[in-house]
Coordinates of C-alpha atoms in Angstrom, one line a residue:
X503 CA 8.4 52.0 43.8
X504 CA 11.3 49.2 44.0
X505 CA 14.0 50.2 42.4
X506 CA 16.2 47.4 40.6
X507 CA 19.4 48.7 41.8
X508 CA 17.9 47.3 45.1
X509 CA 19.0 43.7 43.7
X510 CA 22.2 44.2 42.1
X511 CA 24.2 41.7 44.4
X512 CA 22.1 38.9 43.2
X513 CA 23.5 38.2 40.5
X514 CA 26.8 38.1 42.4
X515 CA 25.1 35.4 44.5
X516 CA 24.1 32.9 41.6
X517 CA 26.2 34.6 38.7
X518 CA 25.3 31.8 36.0
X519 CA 22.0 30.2 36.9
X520 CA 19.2 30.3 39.5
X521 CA 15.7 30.6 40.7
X522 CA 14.5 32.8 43.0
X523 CA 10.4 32.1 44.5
X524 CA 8.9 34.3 47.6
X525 CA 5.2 33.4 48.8
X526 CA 3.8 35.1 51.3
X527 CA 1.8 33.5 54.6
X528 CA 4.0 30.0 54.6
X529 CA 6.8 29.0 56.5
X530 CA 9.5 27.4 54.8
X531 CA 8.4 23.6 55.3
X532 CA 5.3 24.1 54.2
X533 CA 7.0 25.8 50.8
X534 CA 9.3 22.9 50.3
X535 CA 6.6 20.4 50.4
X536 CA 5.1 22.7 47.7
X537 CA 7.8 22.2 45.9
X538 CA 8.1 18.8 46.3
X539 CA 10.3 18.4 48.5
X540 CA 11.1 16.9 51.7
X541 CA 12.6 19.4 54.2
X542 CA 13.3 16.7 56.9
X543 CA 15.9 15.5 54.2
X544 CA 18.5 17.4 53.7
X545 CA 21.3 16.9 50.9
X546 CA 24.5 15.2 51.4
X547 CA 27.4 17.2 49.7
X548 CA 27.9 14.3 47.2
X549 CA 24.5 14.9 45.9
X550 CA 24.3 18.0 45.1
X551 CA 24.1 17.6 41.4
X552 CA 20.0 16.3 42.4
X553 CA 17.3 19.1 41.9
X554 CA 17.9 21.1 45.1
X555 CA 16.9 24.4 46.3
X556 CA 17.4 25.6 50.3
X557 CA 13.9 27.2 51.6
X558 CA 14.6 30.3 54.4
X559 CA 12.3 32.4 56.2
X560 CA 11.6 36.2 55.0
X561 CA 9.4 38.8 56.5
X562 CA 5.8 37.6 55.8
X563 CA 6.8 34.5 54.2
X564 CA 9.0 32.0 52.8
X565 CA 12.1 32.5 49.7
X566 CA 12.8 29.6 48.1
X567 CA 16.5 29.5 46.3
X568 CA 17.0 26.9 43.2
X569 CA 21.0 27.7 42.3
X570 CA 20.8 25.3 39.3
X571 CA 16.7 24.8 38.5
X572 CA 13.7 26.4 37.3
X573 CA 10.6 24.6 39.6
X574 CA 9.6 28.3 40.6
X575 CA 8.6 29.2 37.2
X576 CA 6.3 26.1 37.2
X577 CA 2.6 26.5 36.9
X578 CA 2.4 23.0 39.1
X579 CA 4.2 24.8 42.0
X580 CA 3.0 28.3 41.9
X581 CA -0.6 27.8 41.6
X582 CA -1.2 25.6 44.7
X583 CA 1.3 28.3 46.5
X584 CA -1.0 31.2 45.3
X585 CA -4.2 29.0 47.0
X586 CA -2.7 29.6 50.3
X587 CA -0.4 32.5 50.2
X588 CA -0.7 36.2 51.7
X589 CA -3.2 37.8 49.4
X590 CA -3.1 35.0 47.3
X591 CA -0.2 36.1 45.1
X592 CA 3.4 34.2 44.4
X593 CA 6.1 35.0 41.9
X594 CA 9.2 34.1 40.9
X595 CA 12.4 35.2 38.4
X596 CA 14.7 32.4 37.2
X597 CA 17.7 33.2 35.2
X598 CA 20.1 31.0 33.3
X599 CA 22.8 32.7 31.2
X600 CA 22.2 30.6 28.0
X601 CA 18.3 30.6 28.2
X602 CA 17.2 34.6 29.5
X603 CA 15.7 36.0 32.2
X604 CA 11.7 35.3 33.3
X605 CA 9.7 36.4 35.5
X606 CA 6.6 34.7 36.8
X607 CA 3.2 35.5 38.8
X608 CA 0.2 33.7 39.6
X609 CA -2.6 34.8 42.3
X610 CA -5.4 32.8 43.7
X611 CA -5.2 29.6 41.3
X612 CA -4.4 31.0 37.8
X613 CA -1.0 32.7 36.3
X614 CA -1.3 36.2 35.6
X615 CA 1.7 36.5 33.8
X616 CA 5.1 35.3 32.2
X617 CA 7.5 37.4 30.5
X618 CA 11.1 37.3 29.3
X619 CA 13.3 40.2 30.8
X620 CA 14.0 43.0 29.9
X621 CA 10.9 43.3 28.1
X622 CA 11.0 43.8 24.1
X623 CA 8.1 46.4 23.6
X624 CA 4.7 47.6 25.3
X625 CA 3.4 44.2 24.0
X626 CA 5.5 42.2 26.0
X627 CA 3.9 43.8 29.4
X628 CA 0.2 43.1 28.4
X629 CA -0.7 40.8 30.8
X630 CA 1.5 42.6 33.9
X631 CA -0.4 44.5 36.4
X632 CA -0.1 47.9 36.2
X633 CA 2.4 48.9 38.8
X634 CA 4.3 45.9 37.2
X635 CA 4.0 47.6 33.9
X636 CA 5.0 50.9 35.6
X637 CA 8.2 49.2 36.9
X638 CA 9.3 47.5 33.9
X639 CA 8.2 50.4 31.2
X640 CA 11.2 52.1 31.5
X641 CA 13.3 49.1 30.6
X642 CA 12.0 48.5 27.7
X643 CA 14.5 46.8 25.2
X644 CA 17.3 48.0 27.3
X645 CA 20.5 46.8 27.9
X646 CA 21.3 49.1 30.8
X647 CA 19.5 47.3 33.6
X648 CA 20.4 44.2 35.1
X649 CA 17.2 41.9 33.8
X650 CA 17.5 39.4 37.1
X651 CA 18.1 42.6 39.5
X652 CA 14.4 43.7 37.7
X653 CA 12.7 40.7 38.1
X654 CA 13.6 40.6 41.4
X655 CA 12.0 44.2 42.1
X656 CA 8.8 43.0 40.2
X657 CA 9.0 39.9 42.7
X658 CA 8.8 42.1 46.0
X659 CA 6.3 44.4 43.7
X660 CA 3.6 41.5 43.2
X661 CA 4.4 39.7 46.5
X662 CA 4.9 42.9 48.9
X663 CA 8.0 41.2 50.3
X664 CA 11.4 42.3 50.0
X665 CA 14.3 40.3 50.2
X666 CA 18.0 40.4 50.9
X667 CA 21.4 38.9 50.4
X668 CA 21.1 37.0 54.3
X669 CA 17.7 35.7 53.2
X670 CA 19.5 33.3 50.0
X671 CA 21.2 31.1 52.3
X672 CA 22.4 27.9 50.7
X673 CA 23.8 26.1 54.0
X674 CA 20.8 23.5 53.7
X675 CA 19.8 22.3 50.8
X676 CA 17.1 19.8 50.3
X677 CA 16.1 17.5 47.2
X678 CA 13.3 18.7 45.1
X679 CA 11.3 15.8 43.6
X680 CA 9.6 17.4 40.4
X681 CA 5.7 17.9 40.8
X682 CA 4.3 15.5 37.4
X683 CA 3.0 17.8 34.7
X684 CA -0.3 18.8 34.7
X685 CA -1.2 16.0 31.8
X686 CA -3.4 17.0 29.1
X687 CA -4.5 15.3 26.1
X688 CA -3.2 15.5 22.5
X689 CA -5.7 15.8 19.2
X690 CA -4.8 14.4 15.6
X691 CA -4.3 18.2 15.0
X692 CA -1.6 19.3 18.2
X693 CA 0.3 15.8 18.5
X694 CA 3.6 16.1 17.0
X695 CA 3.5 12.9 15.1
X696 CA 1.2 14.3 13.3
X697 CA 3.6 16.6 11.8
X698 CA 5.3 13.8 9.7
X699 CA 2.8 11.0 9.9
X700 CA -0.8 12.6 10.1
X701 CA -2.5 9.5 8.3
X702 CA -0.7 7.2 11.1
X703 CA -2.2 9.4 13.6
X704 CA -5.6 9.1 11.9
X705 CA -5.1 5.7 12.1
X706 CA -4.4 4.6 15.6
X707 CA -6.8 7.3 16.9
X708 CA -9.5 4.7 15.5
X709 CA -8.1 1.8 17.7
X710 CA -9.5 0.3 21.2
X711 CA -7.8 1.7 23.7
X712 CA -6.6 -1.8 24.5
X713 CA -4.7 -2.0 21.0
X714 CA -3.4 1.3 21.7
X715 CA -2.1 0.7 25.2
X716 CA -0.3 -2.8 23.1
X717 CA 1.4 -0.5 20.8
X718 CA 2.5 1.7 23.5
X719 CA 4.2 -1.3 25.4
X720 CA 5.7 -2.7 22.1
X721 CA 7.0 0.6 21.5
X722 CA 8.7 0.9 24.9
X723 CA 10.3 -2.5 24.9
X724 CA 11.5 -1.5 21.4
X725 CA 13.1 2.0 22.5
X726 CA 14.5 1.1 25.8
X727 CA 16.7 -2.2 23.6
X728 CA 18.0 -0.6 21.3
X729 CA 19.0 2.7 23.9
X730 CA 20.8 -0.4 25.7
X731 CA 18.9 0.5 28.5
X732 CA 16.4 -2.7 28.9
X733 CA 18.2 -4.1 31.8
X734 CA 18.8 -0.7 33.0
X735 CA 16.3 -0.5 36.8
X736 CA 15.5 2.9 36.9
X737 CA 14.5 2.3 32.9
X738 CA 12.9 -1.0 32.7
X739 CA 10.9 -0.2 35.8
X740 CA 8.3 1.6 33.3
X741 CA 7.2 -1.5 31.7
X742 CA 6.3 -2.9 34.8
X743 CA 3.9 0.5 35.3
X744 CA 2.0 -0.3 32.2
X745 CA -1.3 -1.4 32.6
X746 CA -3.9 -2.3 29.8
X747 CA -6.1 1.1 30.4
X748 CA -4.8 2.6 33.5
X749 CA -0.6 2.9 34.0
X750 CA 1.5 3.4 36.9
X751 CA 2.8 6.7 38.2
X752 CA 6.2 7.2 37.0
X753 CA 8.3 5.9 40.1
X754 CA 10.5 8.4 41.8
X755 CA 13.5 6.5 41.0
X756 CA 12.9 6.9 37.1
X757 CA 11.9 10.6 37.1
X758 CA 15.1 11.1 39.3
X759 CA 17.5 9.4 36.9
X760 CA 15.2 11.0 33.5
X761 CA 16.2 14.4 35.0
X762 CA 19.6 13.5 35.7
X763 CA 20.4 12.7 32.1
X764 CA 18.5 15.8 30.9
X765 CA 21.0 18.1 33.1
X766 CA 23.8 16.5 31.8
X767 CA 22.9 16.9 27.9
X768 CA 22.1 20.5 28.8
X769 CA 25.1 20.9 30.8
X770 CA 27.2 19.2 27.6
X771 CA 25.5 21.3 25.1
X772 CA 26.3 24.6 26.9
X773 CA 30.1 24.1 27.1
X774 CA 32.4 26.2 25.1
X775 CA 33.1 24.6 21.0
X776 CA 35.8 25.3 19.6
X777 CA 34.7 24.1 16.4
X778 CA 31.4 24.4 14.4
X779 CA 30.0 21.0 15.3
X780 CA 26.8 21.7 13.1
X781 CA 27.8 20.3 10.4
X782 CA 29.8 17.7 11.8
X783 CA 29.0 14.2 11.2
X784 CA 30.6 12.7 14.5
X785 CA 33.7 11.3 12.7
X786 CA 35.9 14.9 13.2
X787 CA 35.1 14.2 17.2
X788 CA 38.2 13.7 18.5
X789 CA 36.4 11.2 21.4
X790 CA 34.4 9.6 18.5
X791 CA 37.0 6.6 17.7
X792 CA 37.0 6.0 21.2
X793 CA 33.5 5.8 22.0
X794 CA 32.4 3.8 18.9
X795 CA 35.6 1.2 19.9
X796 CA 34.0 1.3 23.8
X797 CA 30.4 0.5 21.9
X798 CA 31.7 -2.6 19.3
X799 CA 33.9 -4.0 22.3
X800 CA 30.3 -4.2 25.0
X801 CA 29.6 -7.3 26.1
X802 CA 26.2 -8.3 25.2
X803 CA 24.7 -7.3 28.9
X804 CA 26.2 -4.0 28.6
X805 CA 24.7 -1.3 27.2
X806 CA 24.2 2.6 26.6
X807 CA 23.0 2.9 30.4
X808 CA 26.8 2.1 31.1
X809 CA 28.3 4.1 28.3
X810 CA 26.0 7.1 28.9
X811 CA 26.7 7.2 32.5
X812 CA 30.5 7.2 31.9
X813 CA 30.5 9.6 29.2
X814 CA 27.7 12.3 30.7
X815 CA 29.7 11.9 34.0
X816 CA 33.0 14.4 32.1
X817 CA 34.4 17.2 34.2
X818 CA 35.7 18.3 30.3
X819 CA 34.6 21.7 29.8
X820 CA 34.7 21.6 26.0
X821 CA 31.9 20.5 24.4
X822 CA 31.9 16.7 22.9
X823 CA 29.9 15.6 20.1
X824 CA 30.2 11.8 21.1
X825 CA 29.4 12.9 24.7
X826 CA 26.2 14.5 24.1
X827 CA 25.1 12.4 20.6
X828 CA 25.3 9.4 23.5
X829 CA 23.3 11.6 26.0
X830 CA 20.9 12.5 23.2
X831 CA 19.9 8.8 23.0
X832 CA 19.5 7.7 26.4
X833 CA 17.4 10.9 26.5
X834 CA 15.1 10.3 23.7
X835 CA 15.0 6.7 25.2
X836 CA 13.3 8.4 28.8
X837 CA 11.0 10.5 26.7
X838 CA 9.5 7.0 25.2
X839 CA 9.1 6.5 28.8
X840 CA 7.5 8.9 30.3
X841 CA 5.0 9.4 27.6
X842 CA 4.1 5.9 27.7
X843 CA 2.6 6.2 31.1
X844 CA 0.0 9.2 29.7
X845 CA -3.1 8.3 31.0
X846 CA -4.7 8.8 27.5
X847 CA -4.5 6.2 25.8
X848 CA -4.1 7.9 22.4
X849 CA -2.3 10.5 23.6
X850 CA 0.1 7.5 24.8
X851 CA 0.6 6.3 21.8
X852 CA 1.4 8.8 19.8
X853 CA 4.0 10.5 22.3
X854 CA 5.9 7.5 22.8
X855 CA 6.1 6.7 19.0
X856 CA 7.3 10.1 18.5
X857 CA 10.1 10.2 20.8
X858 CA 10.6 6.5 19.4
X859 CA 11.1 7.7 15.7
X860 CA 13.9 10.0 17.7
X861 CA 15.4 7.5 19.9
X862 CA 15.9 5.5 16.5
X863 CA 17.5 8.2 14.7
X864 CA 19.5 8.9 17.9
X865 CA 20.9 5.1 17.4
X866 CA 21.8 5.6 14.3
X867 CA 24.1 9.1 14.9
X868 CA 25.4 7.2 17.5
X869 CA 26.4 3.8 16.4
X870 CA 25.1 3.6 13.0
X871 CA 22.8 1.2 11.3
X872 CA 19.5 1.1 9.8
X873 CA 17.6 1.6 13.0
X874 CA 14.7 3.9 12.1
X875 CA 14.2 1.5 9.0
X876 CA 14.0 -1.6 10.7
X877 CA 11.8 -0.3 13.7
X878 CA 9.6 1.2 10.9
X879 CA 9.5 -2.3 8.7
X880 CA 8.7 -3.7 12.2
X881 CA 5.9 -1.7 13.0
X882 CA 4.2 -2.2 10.1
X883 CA 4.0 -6.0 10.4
X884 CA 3.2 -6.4 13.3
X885 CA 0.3 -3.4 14.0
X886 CA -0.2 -2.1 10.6
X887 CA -0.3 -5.3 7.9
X888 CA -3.5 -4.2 6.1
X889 CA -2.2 -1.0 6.3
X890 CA -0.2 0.6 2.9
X891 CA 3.3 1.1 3.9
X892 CA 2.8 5.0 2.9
X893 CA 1.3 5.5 6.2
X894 CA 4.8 5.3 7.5
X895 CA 6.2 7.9 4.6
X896 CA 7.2 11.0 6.5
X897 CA 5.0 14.1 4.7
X898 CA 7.8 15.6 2.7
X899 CA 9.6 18.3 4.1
X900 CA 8.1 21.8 3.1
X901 CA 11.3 23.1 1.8
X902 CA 12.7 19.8 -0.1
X903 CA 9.3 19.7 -1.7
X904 CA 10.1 23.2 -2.7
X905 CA 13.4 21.9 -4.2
X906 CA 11.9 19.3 -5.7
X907 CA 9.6 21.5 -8.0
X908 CA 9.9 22.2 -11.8
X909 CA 12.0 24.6 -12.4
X910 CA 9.1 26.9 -13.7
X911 CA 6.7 26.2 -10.8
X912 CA 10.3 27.2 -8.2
X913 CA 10.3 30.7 -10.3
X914 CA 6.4 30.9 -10.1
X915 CA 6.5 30.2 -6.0
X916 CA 9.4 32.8 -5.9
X917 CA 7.9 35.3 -7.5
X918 CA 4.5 35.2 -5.9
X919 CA 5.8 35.5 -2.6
X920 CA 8.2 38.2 -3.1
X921 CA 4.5 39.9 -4.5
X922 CA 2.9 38.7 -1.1
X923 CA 5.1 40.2 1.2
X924 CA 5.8 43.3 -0.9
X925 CA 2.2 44.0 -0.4
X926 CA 1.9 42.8 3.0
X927 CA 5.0 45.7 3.5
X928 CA 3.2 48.4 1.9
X929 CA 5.8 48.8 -1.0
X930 CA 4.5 46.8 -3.8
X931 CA 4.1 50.5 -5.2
X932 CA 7.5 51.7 -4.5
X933 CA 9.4 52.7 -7.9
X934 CA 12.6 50.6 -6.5
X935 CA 10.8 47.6 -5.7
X936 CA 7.8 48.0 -8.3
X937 CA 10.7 48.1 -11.1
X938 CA 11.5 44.4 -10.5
X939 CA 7.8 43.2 -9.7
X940 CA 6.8 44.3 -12.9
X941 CA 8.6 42.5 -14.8
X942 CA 7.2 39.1 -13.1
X943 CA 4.9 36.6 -14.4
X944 CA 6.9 36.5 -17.8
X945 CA 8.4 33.2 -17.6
X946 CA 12.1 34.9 -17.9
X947 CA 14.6 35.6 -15.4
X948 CA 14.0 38.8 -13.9
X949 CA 16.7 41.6 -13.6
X950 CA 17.6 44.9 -10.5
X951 CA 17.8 47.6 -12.2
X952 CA 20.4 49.9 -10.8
X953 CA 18.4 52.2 -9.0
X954 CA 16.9 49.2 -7.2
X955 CA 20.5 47.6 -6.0
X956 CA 21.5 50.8 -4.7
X957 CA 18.6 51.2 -2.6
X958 CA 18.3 47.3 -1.4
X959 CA 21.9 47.8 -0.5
X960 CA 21.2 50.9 1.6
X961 CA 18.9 48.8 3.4
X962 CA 21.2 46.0 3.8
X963 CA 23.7 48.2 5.3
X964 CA 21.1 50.0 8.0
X965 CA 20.0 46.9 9.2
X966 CA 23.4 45.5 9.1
X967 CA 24.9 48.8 11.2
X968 CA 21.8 48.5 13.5
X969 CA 22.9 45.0 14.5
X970 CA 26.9 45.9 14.7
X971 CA 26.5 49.4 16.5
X972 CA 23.1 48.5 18.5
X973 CA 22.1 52.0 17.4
X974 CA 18.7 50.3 17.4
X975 CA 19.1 51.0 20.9
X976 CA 18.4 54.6 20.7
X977 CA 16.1 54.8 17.7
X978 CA 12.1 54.0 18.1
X979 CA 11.4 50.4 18.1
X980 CA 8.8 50.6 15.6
X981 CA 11.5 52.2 13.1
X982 CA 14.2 49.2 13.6
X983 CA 11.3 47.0 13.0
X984 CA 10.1 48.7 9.5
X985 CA 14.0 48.4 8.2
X986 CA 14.3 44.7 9.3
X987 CA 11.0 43.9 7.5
X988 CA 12.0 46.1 4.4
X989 CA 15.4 43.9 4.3
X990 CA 13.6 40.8 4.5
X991 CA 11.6 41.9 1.7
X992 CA 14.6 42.8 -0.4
X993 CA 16.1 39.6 0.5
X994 CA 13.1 37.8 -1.5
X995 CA 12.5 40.4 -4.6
X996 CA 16.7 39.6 -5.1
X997 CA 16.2 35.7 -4.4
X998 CA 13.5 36.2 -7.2
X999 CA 16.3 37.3 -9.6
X1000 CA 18.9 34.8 -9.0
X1001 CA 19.6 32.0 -11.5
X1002 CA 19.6 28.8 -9.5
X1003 CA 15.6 28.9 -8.8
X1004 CA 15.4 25.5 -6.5
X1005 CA 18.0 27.7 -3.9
X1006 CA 15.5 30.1 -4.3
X1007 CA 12.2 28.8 -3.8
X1008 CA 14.4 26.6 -0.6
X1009 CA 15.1 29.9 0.4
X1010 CA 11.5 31.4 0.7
X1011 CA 10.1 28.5 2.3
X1012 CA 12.8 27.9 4.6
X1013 CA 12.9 31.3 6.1
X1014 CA 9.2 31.8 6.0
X1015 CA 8.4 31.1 9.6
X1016 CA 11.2 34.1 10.0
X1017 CA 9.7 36.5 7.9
X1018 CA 6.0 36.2 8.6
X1019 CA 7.3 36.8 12.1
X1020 CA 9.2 39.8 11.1
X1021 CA 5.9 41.3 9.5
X1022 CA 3.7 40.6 12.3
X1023 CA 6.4 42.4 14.6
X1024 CA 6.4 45.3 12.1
X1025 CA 2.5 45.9 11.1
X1026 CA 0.6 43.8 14.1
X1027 CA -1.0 41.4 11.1
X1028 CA -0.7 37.5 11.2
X1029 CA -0.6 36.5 7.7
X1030 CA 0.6 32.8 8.2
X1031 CA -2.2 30.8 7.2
X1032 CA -2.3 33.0 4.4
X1033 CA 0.7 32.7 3.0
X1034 CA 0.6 28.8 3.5
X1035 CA -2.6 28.7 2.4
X1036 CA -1.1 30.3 -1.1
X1037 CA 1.8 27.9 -1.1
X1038 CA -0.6 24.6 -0.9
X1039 CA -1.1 25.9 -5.4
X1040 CA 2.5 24.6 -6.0
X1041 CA 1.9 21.3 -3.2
X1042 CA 3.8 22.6 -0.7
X1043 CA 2.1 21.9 3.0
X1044 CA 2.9 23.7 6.4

């Protein structure tokens, strides 16, 4: 069996980010046109930050080396390769140090498999092949093997070829031109307007497809002006693609420039801050006077395009909140693009007016003013004027609506789901916890008895030593799992006795998602639309 220990240098190679794909039966032109790629047409030096990846020959086959993307890992790439490779298997392990480790396989025309690495628990190897399982098994939730030397060893395990450090040659490197998504259509259930605005959604799905395709180019003339990016080529060349039922390809030039900004705002994101920017409202930038001077002084023909470029283009390696708030728009302003040239009409329509609604509230960070108001007013004139203007209400947020209850519904939620996942926990019967349950449903504020701190602090305290010491590390999974449910548990039961109930009940349905994750980790059992389903007494919807 392949040892990982075979692949140590690799990361040596490509210490912060790469992609490594081996298919057997090719020869390396054949696996960059796979890619994409054209492999007459190598890279010039000043152009390296494009999607590149160098494609060498290995015994068998053909390695292709991404050192900054992740086109291995894509479904679009690796199941045409599996069609015609050795055996009809491919695989690939891509690595980035702020996103993980994955490894990837597919074999004759379907993926097999996708994990992160190392693998969490027995249920992360499900759909590995056995010798796979075998290889990774003893890794489980380990932080002693190198994850990108094991995905390497699962790589020459699928494929049957090895590889070595002579094989990731980066001395020709050719531009990768990203194979389009394999498109799909949305429902009024799975788009994500339909998250804020299900009765729009509702609404357009009952329109021609012509009205729909009118909405889409309205939308798209809308996002790209105020992004400053109307003039823009490589931007303004989508509205030229847009036909009444049937739109252009996305030209190479856009998807080029699209993926150029999205490196950059991931690149800007990633770079060390010194300062908590999450709470920061743009002003405490020390760039932000500067920027929103550059923005006031534009001429009227300039725009974002120019600003973006300028900014984006930083060697700074501290993170700037002006730098990426700027890159944020221009980037919400592509997705309005690229989703209005979904062959689905619908589908069209309700992607680009979703990334619209963001490439509004993106403005607004940015420069200020009412933008999602105004494109919302707009909107409503012009395609929806028998329409009530409720359609464009946002559905309240799940955990403001929470805030927002009576104080005696808020203790009424609280306490019913401290209940719910006592039970769900097993320890609705437990004298510790059963001593505060009990005294529920009363309409007073309940109380810990002393017994009960002492023992929800003992639980704090394991869990919290867990985490600090990583003892978890050399305890049974299932046993770090049981404490970490038992403290989210104790978290609620306390939340239930606190005085300031609308913290509360924000509490319990912010963290929800958390804990319901935490309990299916724990005990195997999905209780979402359960515990939803319960919430929808006091009006609060998922």
């Amino acid at each position: 069996m392949t040892s990982p220990d075979r692949y140590a240098w690799l990361t040596g190679l490509l210490p912060v980010t790469g992609c490594v794909t081996v298919v057997g039966g090719v020869a390396p032109p054949e696996l960059a046109r796979l890619f994409g790629a054209d492999p007459d047409q190598p890279v010039a030096e000043e152009d390296l930050d494009l999607d590149v990846a160098a494609f060498n020959a290995v015994t068998g086959g053909a390695i292709a080396v991404e050192p900054n993307g992740y086109e291995g890992t894509r479904s679009e790439v690796l199941l045409p390769a599996s069609l015609v490779a050795t055996g009809e298997r491919v695989a690939s392990v891509y690595w980035n140090e702020n996103v993980g480790v994955s490894f990837t396989c597919a074999e004759a025309g379907r993926e097999v498999a996708s994990v992160e690495l190392p693998p969490y628990d027995e249920d992360d190897l499900a759909d590995l092949p056995e010798d796979l399982r075998a290889l990774a098994r003893p890794h489980l939730d380990s932080d002693e093997v190198d994850p990108v030397a094991l995905g390497a060893a699962m790589v020459e395990a699928y494929t049957g070829l090895g590889f070595g450090e002579h094989d990731l040659d980066l001395a020709v490197l050719v531009q990768i031109n990203p194979l389009p998504d394999v498109v799909g259509a949305d429902t009024t259930g799975t788009t994500r307007l339909a998250r804020e605005y299900p009765r729009l959604v509702e609404e357009i799905e009952r329109w021609s497809p012509v009205r729909q395709r009118a909405l889409v180019a309205w939308v798209l003339r809308r996002s790209l002006a105020t992004a400053g990016v109307l003039e823009d080529p490589d931007f303004s060349a989508v509205l030229d693609c847009i036909g009444v039922l049937a739109p252009d390809p996305l030209p190479e030039r856009s998807r080029s420039r699209f993926a150029a900004i999205d490196r950059a705002v991931s690149a800007e994101s990633s770079k060390d801050r010194p300062h908590d920017w999450s709470g920061s409202e743009g002003t405490s930038d020390p760039e932000w006077e500067d920027i929103v001077a550059r923005l006031q002084a534009m001429e009227p023909e300039e725009g974002l395009a120019d600003l973006g470029d300028d900014v984006l283009g930083s060697d700074d390696d501290t993170f700037s909140e002006g730098r990426f708030r700027a890159g944020n728009l221009l980037q919400w302003a592509a997705g309005v693009a690229r989703a209005a040239l979904h062959p689905d009409p619908a589908t069209s329509a309700w992607r680009s007016l979703h990334a619209a609604m963001m490439t509004m509230q993106a403005a607004g960070r940015v420069h200020g003013g009412p933008h999602h108001a105004s494109f919302t007013a707009d909107l409503l004139e012009q395609f929806l004027p028998d329409s009530p203007a409720a359609i464009l209400t946002p559905k309240p947020d799940p955990v403001d609506a929470a805030a927002d209850l009576p104080t005696h519904l808020q203790r009424e939620l609280v306490e019913w789901a401290a209940r719910f996942y006592a039970e769900v926990a097993g320890v609705a019967e437990d004298a510790d916890f059963a001593a505060v349950l009990s005294q529920f449903g009363s309409g007073r504020r309940p109380h810990l008895p002393p017994g009960t701190v002492a023992r929800f602090s003992r639980i704090h305290e394991e869990l919290r030593t867990a985490y600090e010491q990583a003892d978890h590390r050399g305890r049974s999974t299932a046993a770090f799992d049981d404490v970490a449910l038992l403290a989210e548990v104790a978290e609620v039961v306390e939340r239930a006795c606190e005085g300031d109930m609308a913290r509360s009940a924000a509490f319990v349905v912010g963290s929800a998602e958390m804990t319901l994750s935490q309990i299916e980790i724990a005990t195997g059992q999905d209780r979402t639309e359960e515990f939803w389903g319960g919430l929808q007494r006091f009006g609060i919807v998922r």
